PDB file of N, CA and C in Angstrom:
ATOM      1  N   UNK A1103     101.092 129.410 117.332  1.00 98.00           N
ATOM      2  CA  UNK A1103     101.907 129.084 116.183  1.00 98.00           C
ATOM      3  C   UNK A1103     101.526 127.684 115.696  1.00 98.00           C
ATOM      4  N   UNK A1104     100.861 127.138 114.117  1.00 98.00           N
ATOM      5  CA  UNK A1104     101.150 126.216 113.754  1.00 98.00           C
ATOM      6  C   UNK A1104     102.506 125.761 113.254  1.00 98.00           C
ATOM      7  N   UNK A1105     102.817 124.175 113.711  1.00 98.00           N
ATOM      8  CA  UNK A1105     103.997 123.782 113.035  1.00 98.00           C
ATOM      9  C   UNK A1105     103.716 122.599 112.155  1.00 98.00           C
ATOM     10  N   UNK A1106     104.295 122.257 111.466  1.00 98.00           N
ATOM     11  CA  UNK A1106     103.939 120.932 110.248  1.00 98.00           C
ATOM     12  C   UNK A1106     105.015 120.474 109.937  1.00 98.00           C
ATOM     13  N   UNK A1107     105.177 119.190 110.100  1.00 98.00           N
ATOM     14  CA  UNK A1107     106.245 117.991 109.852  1.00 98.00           C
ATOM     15  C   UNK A1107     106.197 116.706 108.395  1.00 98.00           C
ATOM     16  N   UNK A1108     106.599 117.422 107.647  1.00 98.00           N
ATOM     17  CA  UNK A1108     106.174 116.482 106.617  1.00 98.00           C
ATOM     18  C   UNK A1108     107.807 116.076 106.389  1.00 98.00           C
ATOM     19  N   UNK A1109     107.205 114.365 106.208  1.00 98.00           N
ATOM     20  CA  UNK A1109     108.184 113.247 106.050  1.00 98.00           C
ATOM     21  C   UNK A1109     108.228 112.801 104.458  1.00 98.00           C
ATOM     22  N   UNK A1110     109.354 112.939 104.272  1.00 98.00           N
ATOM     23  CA  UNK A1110     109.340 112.408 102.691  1.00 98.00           C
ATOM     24  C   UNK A1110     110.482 111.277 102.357  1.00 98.00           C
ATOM     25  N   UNK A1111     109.404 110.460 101.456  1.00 98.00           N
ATOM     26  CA  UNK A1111     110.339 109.306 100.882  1.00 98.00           C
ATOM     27  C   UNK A1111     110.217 109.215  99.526  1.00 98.00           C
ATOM     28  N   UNK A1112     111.524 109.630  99.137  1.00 98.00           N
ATOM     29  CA  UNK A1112     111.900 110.147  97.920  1.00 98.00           C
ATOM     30  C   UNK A1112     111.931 108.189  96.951  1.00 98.00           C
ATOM     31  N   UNK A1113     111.393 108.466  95.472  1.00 97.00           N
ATOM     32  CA  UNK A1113     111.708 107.275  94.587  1.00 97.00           C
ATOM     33  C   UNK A1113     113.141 106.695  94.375  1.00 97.00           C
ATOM     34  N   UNK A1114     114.064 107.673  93.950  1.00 97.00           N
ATOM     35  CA  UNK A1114     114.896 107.754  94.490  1.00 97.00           C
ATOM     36  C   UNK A1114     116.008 107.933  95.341  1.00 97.00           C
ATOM     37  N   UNK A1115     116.542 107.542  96.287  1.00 95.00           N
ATOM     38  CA  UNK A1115     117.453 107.709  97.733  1.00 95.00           C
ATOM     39  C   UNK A1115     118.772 107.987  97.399  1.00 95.00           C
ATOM     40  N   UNK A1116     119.196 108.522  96.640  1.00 97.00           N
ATOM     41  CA  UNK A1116     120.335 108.852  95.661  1.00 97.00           C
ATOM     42  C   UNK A1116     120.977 109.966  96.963  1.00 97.00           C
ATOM     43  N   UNK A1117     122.129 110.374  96.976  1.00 97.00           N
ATOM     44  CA  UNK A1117     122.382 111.438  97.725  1.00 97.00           C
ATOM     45  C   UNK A1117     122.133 112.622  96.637  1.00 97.00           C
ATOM     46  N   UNK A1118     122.823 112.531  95.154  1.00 98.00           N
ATOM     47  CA  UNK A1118     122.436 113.554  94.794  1.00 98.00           C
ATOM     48  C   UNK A1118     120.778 114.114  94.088  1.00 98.00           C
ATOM     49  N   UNK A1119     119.842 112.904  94.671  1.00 98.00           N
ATOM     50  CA  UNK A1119     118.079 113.149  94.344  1.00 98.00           C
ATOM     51  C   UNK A1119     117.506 113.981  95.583  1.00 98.00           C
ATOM     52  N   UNK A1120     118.119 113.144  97.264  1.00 98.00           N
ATOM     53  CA  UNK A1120     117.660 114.284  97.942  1.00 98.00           C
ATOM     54  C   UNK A1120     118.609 115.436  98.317  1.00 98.00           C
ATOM     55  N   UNK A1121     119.794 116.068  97.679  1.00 98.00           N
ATOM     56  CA  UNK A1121     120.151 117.312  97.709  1.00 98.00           C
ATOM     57  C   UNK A1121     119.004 118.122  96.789  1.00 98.00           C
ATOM     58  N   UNK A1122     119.232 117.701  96.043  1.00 98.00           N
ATOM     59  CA  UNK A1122     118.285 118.507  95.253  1.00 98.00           C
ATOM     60  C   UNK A1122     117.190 118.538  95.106  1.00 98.00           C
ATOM     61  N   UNK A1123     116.254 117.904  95.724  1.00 98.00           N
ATOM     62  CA  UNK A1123     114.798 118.090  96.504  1.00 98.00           C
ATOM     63  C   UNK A1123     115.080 119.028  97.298  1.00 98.00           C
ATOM     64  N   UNK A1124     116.325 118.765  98.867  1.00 98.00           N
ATOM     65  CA  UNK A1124     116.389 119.510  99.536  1.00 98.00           C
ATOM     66  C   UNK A1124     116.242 121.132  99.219  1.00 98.00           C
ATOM     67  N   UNK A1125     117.219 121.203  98.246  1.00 98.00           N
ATOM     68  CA  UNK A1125     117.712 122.876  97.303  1.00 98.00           C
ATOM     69  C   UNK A1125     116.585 123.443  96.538  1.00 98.00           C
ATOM     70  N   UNK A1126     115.151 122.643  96.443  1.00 98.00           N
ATOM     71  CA  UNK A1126     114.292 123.338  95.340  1.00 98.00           C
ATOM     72  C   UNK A1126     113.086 123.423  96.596  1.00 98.00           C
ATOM     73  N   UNK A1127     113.207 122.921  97.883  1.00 98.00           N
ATOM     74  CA  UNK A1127     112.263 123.257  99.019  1.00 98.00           C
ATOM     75  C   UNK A1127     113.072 124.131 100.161  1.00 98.00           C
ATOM     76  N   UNK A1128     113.688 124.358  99.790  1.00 98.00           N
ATOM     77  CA  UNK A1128     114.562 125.597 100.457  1.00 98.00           C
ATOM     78  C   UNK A1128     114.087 126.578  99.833  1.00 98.00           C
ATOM     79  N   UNK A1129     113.875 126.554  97.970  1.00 98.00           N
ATOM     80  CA  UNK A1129     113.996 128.030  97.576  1.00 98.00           C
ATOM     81  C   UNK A1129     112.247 128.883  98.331  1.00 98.00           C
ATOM     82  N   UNK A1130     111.624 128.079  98.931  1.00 98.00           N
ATOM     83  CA  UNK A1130     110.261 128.728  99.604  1.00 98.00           C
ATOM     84  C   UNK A1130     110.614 129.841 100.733  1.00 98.00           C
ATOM     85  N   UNK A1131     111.960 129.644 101.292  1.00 98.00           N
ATOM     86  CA  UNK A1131     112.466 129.825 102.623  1.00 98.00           C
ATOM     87  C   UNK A1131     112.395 131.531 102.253  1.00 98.00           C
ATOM     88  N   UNK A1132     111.637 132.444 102.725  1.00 97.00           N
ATOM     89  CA  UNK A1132     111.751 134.188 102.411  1.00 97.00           C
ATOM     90  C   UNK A1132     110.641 134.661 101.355  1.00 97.00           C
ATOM     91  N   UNK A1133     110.342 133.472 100.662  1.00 98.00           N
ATOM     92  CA  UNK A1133     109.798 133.866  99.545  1.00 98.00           C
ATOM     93  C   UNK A1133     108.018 133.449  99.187  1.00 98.00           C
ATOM     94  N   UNK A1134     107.797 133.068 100.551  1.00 98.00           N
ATOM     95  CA  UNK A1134     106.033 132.673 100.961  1.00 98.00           C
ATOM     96  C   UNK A1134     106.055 133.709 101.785  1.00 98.00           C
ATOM     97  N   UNK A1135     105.201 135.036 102.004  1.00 97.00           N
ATOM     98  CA  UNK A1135     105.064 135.463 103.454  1.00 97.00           C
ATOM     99  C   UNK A1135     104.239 135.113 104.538  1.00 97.00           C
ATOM    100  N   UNK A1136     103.447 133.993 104.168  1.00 98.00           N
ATOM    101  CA  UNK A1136     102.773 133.495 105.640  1.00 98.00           C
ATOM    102  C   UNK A1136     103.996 132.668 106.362  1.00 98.00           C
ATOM    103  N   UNK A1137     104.747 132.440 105.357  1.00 98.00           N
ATOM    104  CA  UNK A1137     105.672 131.086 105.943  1.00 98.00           C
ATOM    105  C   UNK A1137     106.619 131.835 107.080  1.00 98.00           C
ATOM    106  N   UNK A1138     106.596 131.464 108.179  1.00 98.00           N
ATOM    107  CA  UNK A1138     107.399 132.365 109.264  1.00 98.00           C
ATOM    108  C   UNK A1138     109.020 131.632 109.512  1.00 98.00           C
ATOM    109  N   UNK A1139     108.678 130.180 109.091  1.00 98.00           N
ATOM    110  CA  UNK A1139     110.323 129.674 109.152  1.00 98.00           C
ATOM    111  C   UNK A1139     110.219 128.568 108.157  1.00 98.00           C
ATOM    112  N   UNK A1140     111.302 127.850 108.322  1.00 98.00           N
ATOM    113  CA  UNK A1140     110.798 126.465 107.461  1.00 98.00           C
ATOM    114  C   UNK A1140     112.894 126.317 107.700  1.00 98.00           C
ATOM    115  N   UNK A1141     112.445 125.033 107.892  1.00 98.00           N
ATOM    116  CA  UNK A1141     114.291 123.935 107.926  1.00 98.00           C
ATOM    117  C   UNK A1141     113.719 122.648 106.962  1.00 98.00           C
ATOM    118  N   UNK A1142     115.080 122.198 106.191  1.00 98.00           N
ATOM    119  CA  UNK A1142     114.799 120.944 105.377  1.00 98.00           C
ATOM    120  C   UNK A1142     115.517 120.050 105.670  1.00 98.00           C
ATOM    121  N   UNK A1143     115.568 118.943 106.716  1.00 98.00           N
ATOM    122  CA  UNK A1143     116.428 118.012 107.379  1.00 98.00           C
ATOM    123  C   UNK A1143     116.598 116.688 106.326  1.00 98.00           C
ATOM    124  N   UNK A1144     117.669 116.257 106.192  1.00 98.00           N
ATOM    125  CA  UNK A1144     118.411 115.055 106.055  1.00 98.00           C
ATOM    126  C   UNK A1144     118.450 113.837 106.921  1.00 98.00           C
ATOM    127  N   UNK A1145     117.705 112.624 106.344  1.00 97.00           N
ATOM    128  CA  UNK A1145     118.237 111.747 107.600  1.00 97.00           C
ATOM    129  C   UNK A1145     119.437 111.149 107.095  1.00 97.00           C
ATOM    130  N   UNK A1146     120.063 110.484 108.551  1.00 96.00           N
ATOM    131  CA  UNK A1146     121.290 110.061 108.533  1.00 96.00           C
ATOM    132  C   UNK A1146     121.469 108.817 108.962  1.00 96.00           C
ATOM    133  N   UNK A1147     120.475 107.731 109.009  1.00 93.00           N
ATOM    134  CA  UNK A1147     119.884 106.355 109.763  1.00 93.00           C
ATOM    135  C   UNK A1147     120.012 105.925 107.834  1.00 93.00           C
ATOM    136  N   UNK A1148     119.248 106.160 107.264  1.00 90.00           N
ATOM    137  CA  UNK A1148     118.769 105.779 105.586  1.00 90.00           C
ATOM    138  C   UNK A1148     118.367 104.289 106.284  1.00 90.00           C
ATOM    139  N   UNK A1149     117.950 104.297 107.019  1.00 90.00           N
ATOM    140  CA  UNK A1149     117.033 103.005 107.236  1.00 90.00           C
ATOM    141  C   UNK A1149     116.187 102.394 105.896  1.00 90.00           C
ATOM    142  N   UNK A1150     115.603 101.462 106.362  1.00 89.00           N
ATOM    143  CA  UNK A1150     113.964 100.725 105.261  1.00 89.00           C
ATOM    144  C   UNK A1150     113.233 101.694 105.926  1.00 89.00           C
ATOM    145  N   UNK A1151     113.054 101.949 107.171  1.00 91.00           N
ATOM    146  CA  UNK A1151     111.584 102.496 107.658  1.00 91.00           C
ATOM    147  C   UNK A1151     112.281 103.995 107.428  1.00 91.00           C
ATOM    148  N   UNK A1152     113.208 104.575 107.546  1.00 95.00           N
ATOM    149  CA  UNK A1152     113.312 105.989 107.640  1.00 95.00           C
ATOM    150  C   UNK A1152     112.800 106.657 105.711  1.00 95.00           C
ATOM    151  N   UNK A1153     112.511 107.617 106.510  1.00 98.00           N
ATOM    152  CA  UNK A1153     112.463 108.597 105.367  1.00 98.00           C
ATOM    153  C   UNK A1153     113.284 109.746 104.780  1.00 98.00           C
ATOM    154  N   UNK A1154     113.738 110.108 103.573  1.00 98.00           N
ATOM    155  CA  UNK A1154     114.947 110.973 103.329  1.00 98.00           C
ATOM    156  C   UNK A1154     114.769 112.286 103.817  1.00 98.00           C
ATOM    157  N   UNK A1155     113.650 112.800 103.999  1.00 98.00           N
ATOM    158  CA  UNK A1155     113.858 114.435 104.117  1.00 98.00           C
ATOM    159  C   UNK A1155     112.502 114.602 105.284  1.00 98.00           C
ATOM    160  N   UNK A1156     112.669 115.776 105.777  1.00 98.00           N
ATOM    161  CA  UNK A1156     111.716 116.392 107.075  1.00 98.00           C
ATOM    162  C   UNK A1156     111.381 117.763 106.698  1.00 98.00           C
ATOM    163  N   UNK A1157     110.616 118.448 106.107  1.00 98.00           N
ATOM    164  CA  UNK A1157     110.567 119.649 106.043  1.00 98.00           C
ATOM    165  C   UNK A1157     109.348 120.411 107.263  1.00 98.00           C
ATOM    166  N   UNK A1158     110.205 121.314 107.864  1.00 98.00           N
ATOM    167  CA  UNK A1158     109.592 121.716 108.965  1.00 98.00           C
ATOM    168  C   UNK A1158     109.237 123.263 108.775  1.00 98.00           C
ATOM    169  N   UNK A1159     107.919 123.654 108.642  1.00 98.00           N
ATOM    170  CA  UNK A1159     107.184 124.865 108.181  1.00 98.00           C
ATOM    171  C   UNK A1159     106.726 125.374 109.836  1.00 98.00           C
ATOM    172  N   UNK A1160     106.719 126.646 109.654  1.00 98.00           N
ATOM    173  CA  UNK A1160     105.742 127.545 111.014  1.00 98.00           C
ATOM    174  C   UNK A1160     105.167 128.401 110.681  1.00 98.00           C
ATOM    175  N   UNK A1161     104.036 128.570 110.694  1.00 98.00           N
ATOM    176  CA  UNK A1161     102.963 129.569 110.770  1.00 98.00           C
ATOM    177  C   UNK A1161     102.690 130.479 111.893  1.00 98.00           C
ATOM    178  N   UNK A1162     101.840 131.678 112.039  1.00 98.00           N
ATOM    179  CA  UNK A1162     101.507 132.693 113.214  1.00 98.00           C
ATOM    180  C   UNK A1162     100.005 131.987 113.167  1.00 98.00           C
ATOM    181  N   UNK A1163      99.250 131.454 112.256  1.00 98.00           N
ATOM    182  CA  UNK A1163      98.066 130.908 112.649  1.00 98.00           C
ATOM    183  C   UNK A1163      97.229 129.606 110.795  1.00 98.00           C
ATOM    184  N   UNK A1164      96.291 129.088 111.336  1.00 97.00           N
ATOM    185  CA  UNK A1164      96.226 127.683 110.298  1.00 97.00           C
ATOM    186  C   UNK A1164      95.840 128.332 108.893  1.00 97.00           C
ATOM    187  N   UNK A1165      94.706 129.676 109.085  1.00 98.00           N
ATOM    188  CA  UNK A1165      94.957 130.491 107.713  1.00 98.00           C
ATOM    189  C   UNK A1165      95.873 130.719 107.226  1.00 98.00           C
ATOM    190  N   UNK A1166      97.162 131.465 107.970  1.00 98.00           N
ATOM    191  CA  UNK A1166      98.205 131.541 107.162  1.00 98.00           C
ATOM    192  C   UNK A1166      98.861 129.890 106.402  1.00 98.00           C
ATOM    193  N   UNK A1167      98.632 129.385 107.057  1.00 98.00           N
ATOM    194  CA  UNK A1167      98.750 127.761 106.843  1.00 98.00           C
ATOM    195  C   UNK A1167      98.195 127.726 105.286  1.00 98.00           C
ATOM    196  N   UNK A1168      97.248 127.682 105.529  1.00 98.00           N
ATOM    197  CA  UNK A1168      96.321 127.468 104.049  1.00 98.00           C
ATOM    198  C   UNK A1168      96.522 128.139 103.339  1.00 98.00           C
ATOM    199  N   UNK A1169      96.661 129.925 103.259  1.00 98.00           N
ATOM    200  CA  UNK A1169      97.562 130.617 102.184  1.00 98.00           C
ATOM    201  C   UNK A1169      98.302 130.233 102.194  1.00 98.00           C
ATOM    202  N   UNK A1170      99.233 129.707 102.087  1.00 98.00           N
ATOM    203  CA  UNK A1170     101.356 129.056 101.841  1.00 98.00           C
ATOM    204  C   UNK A1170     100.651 128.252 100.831  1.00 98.00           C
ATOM    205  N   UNK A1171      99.415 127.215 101.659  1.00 97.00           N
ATOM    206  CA  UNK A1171      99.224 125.714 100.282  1.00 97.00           C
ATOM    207  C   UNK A1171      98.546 126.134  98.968  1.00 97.00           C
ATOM    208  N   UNK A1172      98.136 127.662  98.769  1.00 98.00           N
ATOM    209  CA  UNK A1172      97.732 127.853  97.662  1.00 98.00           C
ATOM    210  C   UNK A1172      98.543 128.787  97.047  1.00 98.00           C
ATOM    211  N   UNK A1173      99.881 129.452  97.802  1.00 98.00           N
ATOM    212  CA  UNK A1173     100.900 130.720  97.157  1.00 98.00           C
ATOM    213  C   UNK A1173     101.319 129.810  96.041  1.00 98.00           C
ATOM    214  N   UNK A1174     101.295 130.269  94.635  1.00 98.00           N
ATOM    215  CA  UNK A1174     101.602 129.866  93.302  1.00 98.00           C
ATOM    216  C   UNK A1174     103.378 129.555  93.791  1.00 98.00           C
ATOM    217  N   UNK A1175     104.303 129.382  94.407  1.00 98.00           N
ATOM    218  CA  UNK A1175     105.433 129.173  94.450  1.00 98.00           C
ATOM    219  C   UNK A1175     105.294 127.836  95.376  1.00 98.00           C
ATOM    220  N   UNK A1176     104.761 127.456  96.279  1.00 98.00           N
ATOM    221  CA  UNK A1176     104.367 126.647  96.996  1.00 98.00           C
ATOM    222  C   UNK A1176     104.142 125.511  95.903  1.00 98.00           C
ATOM    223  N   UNK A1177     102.763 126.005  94.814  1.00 98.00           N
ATOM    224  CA  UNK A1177     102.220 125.165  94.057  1.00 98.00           C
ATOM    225  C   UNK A1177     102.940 124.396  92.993  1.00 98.00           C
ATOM    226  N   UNK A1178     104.311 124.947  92.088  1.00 98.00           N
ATOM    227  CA  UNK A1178     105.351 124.734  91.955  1.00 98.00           C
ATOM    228  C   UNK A1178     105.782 123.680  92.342  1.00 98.00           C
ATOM    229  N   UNK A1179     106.324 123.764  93.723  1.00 98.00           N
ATOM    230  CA  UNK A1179     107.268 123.110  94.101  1.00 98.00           C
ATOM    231  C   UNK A1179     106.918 121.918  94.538  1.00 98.00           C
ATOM    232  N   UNK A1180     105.675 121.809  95.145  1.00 97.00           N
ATOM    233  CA  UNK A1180     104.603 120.967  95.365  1.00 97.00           C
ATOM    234  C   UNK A1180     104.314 119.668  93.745  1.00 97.00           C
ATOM    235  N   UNK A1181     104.646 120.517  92.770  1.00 98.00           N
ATOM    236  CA  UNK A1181     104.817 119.476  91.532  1.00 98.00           C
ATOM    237  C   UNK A1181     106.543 118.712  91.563  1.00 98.00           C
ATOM    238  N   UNK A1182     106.921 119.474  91.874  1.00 98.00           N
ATOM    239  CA  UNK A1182     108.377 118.435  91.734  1.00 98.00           C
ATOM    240  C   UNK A1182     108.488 117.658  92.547  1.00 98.00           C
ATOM    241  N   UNK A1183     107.847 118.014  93.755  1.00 98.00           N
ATOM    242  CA  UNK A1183     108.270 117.153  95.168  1.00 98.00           C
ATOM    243  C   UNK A1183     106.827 115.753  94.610  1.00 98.00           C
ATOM    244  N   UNK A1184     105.996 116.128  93.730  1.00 97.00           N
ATOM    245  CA  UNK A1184     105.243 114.733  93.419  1.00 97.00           C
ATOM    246  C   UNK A1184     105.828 113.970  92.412  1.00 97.00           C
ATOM    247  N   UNK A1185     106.441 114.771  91.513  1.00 98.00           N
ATOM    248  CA  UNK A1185     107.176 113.910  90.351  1.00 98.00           C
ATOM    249  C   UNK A1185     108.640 112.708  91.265  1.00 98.00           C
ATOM    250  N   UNK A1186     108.817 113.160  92.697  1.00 98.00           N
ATOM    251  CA  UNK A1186     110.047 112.513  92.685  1.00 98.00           C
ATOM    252  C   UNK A1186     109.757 111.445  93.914  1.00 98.00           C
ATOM    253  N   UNK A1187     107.929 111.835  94.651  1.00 98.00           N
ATOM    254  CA  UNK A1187     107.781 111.630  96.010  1.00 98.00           C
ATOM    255  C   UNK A1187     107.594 109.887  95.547  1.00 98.00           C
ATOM    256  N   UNK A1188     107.453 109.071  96.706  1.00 98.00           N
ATOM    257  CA  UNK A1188     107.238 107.732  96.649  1.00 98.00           C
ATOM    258  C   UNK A1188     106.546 107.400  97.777  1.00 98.00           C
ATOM    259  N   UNK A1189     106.606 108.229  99.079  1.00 98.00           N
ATOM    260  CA  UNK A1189     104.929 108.265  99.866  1.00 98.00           C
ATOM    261  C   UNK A1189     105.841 109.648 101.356  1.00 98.00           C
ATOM    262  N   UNK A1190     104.809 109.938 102.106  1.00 98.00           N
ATOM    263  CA  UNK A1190     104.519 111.231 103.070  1.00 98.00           C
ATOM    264  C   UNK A1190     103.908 110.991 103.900  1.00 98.00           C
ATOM    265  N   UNK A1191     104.491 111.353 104.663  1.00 98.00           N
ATOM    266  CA  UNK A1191     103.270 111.556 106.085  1.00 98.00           C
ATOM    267  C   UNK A1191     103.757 112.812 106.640  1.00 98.00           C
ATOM    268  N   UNK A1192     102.241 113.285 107.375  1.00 98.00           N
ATOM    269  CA  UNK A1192     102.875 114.471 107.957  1.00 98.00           C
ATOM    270  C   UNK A1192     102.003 114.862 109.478  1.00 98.00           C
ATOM    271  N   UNK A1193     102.335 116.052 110.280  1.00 98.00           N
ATOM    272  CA  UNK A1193     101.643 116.359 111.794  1.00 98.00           C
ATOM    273  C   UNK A1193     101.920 117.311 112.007  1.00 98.00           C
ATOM    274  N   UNK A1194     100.763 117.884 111.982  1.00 98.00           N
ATOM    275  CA  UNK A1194     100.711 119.149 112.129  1.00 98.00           C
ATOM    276  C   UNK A1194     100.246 119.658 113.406  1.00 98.00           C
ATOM    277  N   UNK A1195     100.929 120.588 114.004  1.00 98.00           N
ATOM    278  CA  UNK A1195      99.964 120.844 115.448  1.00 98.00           C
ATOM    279  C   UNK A1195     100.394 122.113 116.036  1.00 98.00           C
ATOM    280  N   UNK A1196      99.469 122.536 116.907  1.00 97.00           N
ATOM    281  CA  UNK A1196     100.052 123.955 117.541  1.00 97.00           C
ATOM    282  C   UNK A1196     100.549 124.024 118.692  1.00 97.00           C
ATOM    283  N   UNK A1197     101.716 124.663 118.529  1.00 94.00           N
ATOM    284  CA  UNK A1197     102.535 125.379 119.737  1.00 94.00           C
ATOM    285  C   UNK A1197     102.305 126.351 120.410  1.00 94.00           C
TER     286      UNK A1197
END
């Protein structure tokens, strides 16, 4: 199983900027079929160093991985999450 941890720090830290990041990277959740799970975490620190959101994806293998990053709904959402992002990191690795 691949898993992938991408960290996001939203331009804005608004509560209601990352609900609704959260709510438009949820709508992937059923609706990619390589995507085997996916959770969209909240932090609750709102530190300087923390970041607002965690989205946690699983794959059955890294192809399916790479189909999800090119499923046209992915690609989508992938534009809003740049219109609002302000920087990312992410780690990906297998279980």
């Amino acid at each position: 199983m691949i898993i992938n941890h991408l960290l996001i720090r939203l331009k804005d830290s608004s509560d209601t900027k990352i609900k609704e990041t959260q709510e438009v990277l949820l709508k992937m959740k059923g609706n990619i079929a390589t995507l085997l799970d996916m959770q969209v975490k909240v932090d609750i620190r709102r530190d300087s160093s923390s970041y607002d959101l965690m989205l946690i994806t699983k794959f059955a293998s890294i192809t399916d991985m790479e189909a999800y990053l090119v499923d046209p709904l992915h690609q989508e959402i992938s534009i809003f999450i740049g219109s609002v992002l302000d920087s990312s990191a992410s780690v990906c690795y297998e279980a």
